[in-house]
Tab-separated table of C-alpha atoms in Angstrom:
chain	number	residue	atom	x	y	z
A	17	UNK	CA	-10.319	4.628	-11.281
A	18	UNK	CA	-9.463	6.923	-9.049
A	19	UNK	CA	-5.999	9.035	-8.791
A	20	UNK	CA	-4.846	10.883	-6.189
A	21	UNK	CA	-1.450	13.663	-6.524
A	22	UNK	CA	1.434	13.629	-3.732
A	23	UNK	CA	3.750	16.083	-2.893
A	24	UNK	CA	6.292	16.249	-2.490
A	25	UNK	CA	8.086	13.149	-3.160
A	26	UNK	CA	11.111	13.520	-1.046
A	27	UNK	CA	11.915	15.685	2.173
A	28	UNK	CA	14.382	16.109	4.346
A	29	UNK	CA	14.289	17.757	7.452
A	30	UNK	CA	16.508	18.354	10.603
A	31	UNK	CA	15.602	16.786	13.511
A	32	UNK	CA	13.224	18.990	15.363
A	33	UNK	CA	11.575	20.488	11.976
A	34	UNK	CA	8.136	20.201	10.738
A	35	UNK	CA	6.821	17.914	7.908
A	36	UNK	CA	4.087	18.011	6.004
A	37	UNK	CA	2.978	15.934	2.614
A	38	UNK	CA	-0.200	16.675	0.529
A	39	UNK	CA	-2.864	14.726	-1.289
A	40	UNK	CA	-4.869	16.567	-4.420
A	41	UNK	CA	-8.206	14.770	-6.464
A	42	UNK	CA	-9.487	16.528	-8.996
A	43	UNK	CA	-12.681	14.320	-8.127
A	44	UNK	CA	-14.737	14.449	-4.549
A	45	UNK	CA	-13.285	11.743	-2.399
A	46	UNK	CA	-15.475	9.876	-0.560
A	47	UNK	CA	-12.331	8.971	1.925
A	48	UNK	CA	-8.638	8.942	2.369
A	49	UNK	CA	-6.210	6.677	4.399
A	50	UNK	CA	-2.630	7.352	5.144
A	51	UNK	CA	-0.116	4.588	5.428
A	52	UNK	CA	3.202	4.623	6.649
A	53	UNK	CA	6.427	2.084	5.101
A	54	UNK	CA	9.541	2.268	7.164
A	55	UNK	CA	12.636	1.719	4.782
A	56	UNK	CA	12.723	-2.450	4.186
A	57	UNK	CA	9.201	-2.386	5.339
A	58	UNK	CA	5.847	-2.764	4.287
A	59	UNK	CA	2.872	-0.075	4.667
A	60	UNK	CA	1.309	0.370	7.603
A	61	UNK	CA	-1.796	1.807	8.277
A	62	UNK	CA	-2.319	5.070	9.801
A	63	UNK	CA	-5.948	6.460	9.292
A	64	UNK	CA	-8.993	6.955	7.353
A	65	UNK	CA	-10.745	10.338	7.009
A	66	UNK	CA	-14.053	10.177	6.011
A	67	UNK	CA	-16.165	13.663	6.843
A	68	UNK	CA	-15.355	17.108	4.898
A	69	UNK	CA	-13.017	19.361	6.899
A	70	UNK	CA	-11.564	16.516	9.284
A	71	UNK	CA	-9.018	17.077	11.558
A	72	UNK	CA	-7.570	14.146	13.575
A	73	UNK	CA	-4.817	13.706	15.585
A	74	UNK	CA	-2.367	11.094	16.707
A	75	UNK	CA	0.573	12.392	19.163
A	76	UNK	CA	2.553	14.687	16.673
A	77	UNK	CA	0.725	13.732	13.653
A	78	UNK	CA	-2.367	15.755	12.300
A	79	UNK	CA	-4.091	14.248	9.412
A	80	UNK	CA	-6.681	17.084	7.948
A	81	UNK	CA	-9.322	16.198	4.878
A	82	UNK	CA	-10.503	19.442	2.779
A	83	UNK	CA	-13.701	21.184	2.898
A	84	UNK	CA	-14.569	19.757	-0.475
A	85	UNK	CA	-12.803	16.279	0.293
A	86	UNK	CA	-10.503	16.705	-2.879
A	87	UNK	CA	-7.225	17.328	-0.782
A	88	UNK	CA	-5.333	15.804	2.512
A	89	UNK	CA	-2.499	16.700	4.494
A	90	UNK	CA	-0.297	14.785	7.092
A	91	UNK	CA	1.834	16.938	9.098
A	92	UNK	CA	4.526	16.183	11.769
A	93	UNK	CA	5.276	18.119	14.365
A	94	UNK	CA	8.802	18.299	15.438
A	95	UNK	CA	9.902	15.203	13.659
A	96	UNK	CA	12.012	12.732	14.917
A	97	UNK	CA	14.625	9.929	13.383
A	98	UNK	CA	11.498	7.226	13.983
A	99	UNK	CA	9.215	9.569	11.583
A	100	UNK	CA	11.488	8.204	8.574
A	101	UNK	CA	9.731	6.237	5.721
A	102	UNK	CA	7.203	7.042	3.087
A	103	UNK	CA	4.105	8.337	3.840
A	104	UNK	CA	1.497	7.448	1.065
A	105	UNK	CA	-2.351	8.492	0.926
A	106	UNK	CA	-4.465	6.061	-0.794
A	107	UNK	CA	-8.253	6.224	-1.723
A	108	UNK	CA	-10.589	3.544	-2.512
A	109	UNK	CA	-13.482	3.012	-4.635
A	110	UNK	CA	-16.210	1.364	-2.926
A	111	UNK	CA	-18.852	-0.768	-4.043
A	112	UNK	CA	-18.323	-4.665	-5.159
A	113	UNK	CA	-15.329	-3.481	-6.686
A	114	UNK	CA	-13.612	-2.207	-4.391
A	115	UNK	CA	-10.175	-1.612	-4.659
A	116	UNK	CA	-7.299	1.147	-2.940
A	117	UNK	CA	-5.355	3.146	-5.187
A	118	UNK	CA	-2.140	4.986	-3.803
A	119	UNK	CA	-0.632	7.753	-4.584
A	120	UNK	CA	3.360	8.040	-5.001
A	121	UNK	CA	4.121	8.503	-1.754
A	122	UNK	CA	6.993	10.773	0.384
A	123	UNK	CA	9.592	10.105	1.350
A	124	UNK	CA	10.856	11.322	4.401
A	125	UNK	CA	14.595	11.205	5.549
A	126	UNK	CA	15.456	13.267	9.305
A	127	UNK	CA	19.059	14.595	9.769
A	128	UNK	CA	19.350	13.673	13.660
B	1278	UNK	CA	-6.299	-6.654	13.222
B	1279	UNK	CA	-5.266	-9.493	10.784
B	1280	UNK	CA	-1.890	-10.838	10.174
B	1281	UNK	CA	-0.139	-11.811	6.977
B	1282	UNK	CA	2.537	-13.586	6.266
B	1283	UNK	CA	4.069	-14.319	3.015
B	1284	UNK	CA	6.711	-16.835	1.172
B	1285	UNK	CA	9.149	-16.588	0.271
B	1286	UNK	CA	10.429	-13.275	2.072
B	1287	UNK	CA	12.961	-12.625	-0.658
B	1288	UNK	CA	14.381	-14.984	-3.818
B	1289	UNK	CA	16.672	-14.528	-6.336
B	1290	UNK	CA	15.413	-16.434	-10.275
B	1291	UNK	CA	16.805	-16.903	-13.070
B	1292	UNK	CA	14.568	-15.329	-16.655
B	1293	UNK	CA	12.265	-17.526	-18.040
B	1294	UNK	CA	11.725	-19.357	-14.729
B	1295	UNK	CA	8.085	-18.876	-12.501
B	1296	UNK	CA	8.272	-18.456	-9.082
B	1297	UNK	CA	4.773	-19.032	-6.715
B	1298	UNK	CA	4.484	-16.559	-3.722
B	1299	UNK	CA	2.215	-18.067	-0.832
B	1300	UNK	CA	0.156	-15.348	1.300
B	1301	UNK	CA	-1.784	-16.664	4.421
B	1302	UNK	CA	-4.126	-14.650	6.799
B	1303	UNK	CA	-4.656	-15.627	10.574
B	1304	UNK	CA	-8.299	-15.200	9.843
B	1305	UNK	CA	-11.288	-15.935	6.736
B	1306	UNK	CA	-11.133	-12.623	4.688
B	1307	UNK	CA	-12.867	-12.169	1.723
B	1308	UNK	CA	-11.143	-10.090	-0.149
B	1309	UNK	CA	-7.188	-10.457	-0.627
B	1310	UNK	CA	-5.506	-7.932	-3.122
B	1311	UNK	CA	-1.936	-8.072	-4.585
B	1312	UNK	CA	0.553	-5.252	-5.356
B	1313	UNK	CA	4.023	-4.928	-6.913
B	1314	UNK	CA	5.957	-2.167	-5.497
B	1315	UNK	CA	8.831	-1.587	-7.560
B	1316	UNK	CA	12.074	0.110	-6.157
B	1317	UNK	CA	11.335	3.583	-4.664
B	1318	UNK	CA	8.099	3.774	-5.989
B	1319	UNK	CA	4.437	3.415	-5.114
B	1320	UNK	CA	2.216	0.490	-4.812
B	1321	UNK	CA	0.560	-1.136	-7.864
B	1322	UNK	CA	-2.331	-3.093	-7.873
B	1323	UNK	CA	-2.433	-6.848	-9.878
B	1324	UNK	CA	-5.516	-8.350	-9.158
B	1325	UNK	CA	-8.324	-9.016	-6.621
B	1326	UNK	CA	-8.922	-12.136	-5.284
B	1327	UNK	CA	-12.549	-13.455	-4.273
B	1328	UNK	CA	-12.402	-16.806	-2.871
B	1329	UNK	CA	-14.347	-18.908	-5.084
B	1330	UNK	CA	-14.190	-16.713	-8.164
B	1331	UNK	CA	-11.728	-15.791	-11.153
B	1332	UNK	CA	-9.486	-13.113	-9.601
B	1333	UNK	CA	-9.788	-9.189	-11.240
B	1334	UNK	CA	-6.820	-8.054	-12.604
B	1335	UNK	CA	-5.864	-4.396	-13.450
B	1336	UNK	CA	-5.286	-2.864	-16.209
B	1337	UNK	CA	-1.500	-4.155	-17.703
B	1338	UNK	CA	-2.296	-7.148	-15.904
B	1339	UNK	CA	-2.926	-10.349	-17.079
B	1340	UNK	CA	-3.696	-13.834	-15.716
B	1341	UNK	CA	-0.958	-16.072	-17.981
B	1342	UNK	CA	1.606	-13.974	-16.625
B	1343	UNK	CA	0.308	-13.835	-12.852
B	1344	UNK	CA	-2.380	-16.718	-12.557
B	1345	UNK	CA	-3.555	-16.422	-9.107
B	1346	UNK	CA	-5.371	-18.704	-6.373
B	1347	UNK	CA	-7.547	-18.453	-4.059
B	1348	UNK	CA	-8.714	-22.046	-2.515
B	1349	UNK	CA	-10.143	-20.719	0.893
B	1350	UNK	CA	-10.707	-17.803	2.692
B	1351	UNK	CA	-7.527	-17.903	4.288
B	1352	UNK	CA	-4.595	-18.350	1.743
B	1353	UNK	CA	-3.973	-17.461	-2.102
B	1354	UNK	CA	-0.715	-17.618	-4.279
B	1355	UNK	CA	0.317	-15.256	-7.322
B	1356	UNK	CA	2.759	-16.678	-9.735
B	1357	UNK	CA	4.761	-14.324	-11.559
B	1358	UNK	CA	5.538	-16.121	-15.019
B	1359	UNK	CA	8.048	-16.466	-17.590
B	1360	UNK	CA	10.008	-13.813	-15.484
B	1361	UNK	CA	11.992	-11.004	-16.921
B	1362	UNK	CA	14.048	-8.508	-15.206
B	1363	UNK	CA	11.854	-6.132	-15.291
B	1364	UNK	CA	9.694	-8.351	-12.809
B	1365	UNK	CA	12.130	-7.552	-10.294
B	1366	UNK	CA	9.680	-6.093	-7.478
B	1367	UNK	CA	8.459	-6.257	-4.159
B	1368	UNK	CA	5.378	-7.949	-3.552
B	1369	UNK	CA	2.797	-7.474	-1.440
B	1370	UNK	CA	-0.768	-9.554	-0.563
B	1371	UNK	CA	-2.786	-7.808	1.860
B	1372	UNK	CA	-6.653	-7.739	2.726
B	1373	UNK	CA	-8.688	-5.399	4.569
B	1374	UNK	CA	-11.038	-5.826	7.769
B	1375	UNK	CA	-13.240	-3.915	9.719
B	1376	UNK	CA	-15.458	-0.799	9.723
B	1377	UNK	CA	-12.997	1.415	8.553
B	1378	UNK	CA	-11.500	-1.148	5.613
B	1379	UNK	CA	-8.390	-1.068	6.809
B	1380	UNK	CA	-5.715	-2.250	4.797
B	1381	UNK	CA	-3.073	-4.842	5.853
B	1382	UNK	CA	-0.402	-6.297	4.202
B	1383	UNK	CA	1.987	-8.812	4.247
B	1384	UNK	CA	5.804	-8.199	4.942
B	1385	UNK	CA	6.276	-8.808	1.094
B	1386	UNK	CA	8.359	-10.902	-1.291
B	1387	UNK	CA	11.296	-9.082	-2.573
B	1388	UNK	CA	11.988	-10.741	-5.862
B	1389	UNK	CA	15.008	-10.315	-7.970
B	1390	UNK	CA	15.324	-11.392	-11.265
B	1391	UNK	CA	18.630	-11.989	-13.406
C-alpha cells in the first residue's frame, strides 16, 4: 500500500508562532486529507486535496499539495492553545479496496 | 456528516479474556473500517468491513484474534481475543461518506489490558 513520511513528529511553539508539518510519497498521490486529534480525542477531519499545486485555506490554516502531488504541508499561522493535538495526513487507495493509510502524525504542544 | 458511537468508551481486562467493542452509525454506510491506535502513535488499520461479506484484514491481522461483524449497514463489532498486554490500544471504527470520502470515526475504545 501506500506510505506517506511526517515531519516532524513533535513541535512546540510559543503562542503566537508559526507551525508547519510536512507530508513526503515517494509515489504520485492521487489525494491527501489532513485530520486533526485533540489530546483524549479522536481524529477529526480537516481536508482533502486533490489537484497538483493546491492551496486551500481555512482561517489560519493553509493546507498546500505539491506540483507533483508527492508532498503536503499544513501550516498555522499564529497558533493558538486550541491548535494543540496531532495533525496526521493520510492517503487512500481507491478502487474496491479502498482503504486510508496515515502517516505518524505531529504533535503539536503551544506554550500560552 | 455521520455519527459514531462506540462501546464500551474505555475497559480495563484481565489476559486471556475477549472483550467485544460495538460501533453504530446514525446512517447505512457501506464501508466501516477499524484501527488500533496505540499510545502516542499513529493509526493502524485491522480490517474492512463490507456488510454482507468476510471482513479484509491487514497485513499482521488476523480474524481468530479480531473476528469481526457486520450484520447491517449500520452496526459491526471487533473482538479482540485471547488478550495480551500488548493489546492495550485505543480503538477506533469509523466509515467514510460523501464526495470527498471523508473519514469519520468513532470516539474510540480505550482498552487496557493487565
Amino acid at each position: 500500500g501506500q506510505q506517506v513520511m511526517q515531519i516532524p513528529q513533535y513541535q512546540h511553539v510559543q503562542e503566537g508562532e508559526d507551525f508547519t508539518t510536512y507530508c513526503n510519497s515517494s509515489t504520485t498521490l492521487s489525494n491527501i486529507q489532513w485530520y486533526k486529534q485533540r489530546p483524549g480525542g479522536h481524529p477529526v477531519f480537516l481536508i482533502q486535496l486533490v489537484k497538483s499545486g493546491e492551496v486551500k485555506k481555512q482561517k489560519r490554516l493553509t493546507f498546500q499539495f505539491g506540483e507533483a502531488k508527492k508532498n503536503s504541508s499544513l501550516h498555522i499561522t499564529a497558533t493558538q492553545t486550541t491548535d494543540v493535538g496531532t495533525y496526521f495526513c493520510a492517503v487512500s487507495s481507491g478502487g474496491s479496496n479502498y482503504k486510508l493509510t496515515f502517516g505518524k502524525g505531529t504533535l503539536l504542544t503551544v506554550n500560552p | 456528516s455521520a455519527v459514531i458511537s462506540q462501546k464500551p468508551s474505555r475497559d480495563i481486562c484481565q489476559r486471556g479474556t475477549s472483550l467485544t467493542i460495538q460501533c453504530q452509525v446514525d446512517s447505512q454506510v457501506t464501508m466501516m473500517f477499524w484501527y488500533r491506535q496505540q499510545p502516542g502513535q499513529s493509526l493502524t488499520l485491522i480490517a474492512t468491513a463490507n456488510q454482507g461479506s468476510e471482513a479484509t484484514y491487514e497485513s499482521g491481522f488476523v480474524i481468530d484474534k479480531f473476528p469481526i461483524s457486520r450484520p447491517n449497514l449500520t452496526f459491526s463489532t471487533l473482538t479482540v481475543s485471547n488478550m495480551s498486554p500488548e493489546d492495550s490500544s485505543i480503538y477506533l471504527c469509523s466509515t467514510r461518506q460523501g464526495w470527498q470520502e471523508t473519514q469519520y470515526f468513532g470516539p474510540g475504545t480505550r482498552l487496557l489490558v493487565l
